[in-house]
Coordinates of C-alpha atoms in Angstrom, one line a residue:
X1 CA 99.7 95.9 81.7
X2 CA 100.9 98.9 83.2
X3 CA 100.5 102.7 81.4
X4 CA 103.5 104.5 81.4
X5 CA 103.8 108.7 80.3
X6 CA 106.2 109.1 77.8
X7 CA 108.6 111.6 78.4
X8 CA 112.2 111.9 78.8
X9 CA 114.6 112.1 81.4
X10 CA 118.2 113.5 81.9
X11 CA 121.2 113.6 84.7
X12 CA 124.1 115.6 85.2
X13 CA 126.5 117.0 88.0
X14 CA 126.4 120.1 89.1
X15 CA 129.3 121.5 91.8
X16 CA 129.9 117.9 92.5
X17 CA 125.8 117.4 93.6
X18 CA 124.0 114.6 90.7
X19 CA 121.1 116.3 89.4
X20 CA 118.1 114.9 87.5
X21 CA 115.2 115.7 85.6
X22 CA 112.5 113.2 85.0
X23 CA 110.0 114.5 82.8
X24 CA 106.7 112.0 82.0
X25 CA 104.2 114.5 80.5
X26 CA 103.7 113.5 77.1
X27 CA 105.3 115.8 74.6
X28 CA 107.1 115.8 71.7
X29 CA 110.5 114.8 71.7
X30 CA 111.5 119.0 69.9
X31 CA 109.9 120.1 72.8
X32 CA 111.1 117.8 75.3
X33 CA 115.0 118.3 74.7
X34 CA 115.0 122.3 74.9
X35 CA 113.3 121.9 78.2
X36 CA 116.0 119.7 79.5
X37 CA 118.8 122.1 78.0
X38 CA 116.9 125.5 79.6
X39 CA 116.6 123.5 82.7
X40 CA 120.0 122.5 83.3
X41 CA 121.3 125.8 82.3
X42 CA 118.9 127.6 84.6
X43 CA 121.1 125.1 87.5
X44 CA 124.3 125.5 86.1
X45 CA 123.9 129.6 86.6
X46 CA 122.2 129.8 90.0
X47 CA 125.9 127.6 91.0
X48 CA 127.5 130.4 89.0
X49 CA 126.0 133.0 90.5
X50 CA 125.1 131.9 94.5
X51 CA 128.1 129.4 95.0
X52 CA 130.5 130.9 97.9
X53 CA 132.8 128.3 97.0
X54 CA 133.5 130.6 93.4
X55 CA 135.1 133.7 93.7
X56 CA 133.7 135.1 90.6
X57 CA 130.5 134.4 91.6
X58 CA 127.6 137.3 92.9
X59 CA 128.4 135.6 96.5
X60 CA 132.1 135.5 96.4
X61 CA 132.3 139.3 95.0
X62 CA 129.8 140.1 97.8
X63 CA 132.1 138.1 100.5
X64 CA 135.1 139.6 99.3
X65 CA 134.0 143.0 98.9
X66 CA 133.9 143.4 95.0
X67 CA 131.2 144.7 93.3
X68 CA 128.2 143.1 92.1
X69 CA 125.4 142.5 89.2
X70 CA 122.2 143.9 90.0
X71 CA 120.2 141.0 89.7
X72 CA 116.9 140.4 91.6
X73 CA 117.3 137.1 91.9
X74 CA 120.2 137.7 94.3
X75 CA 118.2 140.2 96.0
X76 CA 114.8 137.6 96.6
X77 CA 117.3 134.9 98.0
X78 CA 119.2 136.9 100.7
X79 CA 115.8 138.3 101.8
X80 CA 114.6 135.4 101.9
X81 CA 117.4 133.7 104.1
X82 CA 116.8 136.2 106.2
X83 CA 113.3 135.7 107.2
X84 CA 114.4 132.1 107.5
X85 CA 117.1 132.6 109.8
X86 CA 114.1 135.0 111.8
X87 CA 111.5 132.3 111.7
X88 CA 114.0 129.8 112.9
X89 CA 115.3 131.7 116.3
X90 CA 118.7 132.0 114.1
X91 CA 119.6 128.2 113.3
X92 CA 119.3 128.4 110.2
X93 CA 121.6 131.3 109.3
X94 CA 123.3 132.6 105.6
X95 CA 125.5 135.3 106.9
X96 CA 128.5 134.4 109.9
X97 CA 130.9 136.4 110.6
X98 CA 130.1 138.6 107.9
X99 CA 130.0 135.6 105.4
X100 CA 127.6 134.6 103.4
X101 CA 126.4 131.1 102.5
X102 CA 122.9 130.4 100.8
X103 CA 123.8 126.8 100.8
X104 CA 120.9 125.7 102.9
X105 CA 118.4 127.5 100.6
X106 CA 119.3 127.8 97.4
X107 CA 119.5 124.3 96.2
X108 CA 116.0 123.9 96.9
X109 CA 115.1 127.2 95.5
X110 CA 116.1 126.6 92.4
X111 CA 114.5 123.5 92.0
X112 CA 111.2 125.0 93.1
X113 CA 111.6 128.1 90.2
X114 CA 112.5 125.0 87.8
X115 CA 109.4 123.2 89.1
X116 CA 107.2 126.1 88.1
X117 CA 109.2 126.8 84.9
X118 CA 108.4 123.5 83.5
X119 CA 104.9 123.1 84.5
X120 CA 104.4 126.4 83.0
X121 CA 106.0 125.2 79.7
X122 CA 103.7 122.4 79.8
X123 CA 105.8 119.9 81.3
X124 CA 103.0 119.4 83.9
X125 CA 104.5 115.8 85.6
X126 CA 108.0 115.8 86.5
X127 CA 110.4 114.8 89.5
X128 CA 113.2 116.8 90.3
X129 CA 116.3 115.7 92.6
X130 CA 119.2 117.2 93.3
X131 CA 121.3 115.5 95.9
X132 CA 118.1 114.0 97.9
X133 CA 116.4 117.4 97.6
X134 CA 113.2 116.0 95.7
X135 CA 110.4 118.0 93.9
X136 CA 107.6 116.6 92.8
X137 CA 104.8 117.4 90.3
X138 CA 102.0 115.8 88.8
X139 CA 102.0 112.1 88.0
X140 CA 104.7 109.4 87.4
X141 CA 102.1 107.1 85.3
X142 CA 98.0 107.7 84.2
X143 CA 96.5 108.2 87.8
X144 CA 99.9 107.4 89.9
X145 CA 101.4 109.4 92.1
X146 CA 105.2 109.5 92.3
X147 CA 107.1 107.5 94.7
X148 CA 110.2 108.0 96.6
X149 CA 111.9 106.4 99.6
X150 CA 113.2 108.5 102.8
X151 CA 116.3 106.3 103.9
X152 CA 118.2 105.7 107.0
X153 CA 121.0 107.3 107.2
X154 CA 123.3 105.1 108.1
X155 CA 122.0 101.9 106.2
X156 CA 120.3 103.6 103.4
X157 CA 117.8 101.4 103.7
X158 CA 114.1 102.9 103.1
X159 CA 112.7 103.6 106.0
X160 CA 109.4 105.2 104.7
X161 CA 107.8 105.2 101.1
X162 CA 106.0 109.1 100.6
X163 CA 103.5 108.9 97.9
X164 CA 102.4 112.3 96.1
X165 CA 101.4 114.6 93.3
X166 CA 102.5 117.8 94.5
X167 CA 105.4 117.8 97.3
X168 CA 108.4 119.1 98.2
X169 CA 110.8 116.9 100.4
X170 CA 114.6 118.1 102.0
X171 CA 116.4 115.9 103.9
X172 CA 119.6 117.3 106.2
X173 CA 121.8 114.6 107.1
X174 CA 124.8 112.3 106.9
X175 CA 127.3 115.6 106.3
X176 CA 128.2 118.0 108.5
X177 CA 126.1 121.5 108.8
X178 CA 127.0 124.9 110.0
X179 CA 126.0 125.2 113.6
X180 CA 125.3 129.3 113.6
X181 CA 125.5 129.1 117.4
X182 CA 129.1 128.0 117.5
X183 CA 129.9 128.5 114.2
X184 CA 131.6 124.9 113.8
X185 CA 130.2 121.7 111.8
X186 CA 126.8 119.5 113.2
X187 CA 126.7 116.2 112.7
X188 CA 124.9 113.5 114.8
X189 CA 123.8 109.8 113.6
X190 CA 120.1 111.1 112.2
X191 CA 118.7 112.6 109.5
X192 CA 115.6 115.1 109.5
X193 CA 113.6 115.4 106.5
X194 CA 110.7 117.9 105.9
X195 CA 107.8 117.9 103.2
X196 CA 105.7 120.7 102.4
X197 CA 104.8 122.9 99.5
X198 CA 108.1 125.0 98.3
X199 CA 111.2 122.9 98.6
X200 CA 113.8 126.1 99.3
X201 CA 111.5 126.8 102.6
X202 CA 111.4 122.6 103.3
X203 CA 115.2 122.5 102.6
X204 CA 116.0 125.6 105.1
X205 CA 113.5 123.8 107.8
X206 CA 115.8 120.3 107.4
X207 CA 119.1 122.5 107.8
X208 CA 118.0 124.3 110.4
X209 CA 116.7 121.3 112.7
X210 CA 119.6 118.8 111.8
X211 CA 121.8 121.8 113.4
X212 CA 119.7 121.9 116.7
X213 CA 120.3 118.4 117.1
X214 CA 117.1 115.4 117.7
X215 CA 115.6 117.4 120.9
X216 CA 115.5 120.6 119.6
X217 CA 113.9 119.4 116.0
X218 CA 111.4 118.1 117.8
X219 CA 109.7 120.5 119.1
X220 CA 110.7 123.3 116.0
X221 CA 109.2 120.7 114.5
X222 CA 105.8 120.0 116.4
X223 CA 105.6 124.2 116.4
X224 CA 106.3 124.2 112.6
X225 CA 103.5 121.9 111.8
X226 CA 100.9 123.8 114.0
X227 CA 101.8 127.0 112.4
X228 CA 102.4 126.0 108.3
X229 CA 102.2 123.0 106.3
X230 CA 105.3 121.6 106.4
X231 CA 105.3 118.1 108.2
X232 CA 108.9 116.4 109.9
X233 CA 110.1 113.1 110.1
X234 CA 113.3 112.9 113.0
X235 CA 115.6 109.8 113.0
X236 CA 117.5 110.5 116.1
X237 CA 120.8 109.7 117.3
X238 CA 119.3 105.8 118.4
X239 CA 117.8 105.4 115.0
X240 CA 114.3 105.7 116.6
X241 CA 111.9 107.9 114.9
X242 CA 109.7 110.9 115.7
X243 CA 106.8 112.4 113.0
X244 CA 104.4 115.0 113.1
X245 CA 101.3 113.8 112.6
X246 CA 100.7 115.1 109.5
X247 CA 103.6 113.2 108.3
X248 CA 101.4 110.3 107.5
X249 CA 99.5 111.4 105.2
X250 CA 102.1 111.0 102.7
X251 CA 103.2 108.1 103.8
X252 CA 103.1 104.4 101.9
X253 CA 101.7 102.7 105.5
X254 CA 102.8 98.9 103.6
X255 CA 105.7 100.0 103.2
X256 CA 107.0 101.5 106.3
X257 CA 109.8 100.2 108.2
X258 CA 110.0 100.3 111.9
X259 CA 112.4 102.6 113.3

């Protein structure tokens, strides 16, 4: 027989991205559903507040020259994006033409602060995913790791199974990016997906690679993994696939598929 946590688990959508919150640590169910509310209403305002798309949001008021909340969150994130756009030679890039878009980053931002929110709180084993960017902490089940399939883009078949207790993955792919070099849309027939240990970092790597295009990635990506723990799997234009070694160590080796 197999031993499951309890726990609980919830979904919602948030600017048109499904969101869930899966939740095995065994608490009691008083505890359990405040998490779930502060958690989703910890989303619901970072879209409030760093959405471009809203023009009463902290971005939009900053786009369109209004004035705006002093709020440090806003303040950590646009620093932030810009030592990403530095460590990434300018592909991955929040500010164009004097417009600013934290897309890249802040989804997996604020699943990383929820992350550490909830494992603070107590809810120690949880997986968090938010439109295929995944955090994941603790267990699924007594001495399991969670589980979750990185899938080919164009099938959606799994291509590999990653296995962990502690692990950030961002995948970019399958919808256009902003290329900051031209300023039009990327898109190619691939996906790039990046695991490492803070998933607003891993979700800015993904963006930035899938706008270099496959050759590029590659070797951002061999660089990256020599330099920091974050690993890369490519699925290029062909289907074919390129990790960094390091990749493997997460990765189910039954159930792999070949590229």
């Amino acid at each position: 027989m197999v031993t499951t946590f309890p726990g609980t688990t919830r979904a919602e959508t948030i600017s048109g991205i499904p969101v869930s919150v899966d939740i095995r640590t065994a608490l009691p169910r008083r505890e359990l559903a405040p998490l779930l509310d502060d958690a989703f209403a910890w989303l619901r305002w970072v879209d409030e507040t760093f959405s471009p798309a809203r023009a009463d949001s902290q971005i939009g008021r900053l786009n369109g020259g209004r004035t705006i909340e002093q709020i440090p969150e806003l303040v950590e994130v646009l620093h932030r994006c810009d030592a990403l756009s530095e460590r990434t030679g300018g592909w991955f890039e929040a500010r164009i033409n004097g417009v600013i878009d934290p897309s890249g980053y802040i989804k997996g931002w604020a699943l990383e602060r929820l992350s550490r929110a909830l494992t603070n709180a107590g809810a120690v084993d949880h997986r968090l995913d938010a439109g295929g960017d995944i955090r994941l902490r603790g267990s699924a089940a007594p001495g399991r790791p969670w589980r979750t399939a990185i899938r080919d883009p164009r099938s959606g078949l799994p291509r590999r199974t990653v296995a962990a207790y502690d692990l950030a993955i961002a995948t970019s792919g399958g919808a256009p990016v902003l290329n900051p070099r031209t300023g039009g849309r990327q898109s190619w027939p691939g996906a790039v997906t990046v695991v490492g240990p803070d998933l607003g970092v891993a979700d800015a790597y993904a963006t930035a690679m899938y706008a270099m295009g496959p050759v590029l990635a590659r070797r951002f990506a061999t660089e990256l993994a020599e330099a920091e723990p974050y690993q890369t799997l490519v699925i290029g234009r062909d289907g074919k696939e390129v990790a960094t070694p390091g990749f493997a160590a997460y990765t189910v080796a039954e159930d792999r598929l070949v590229g």
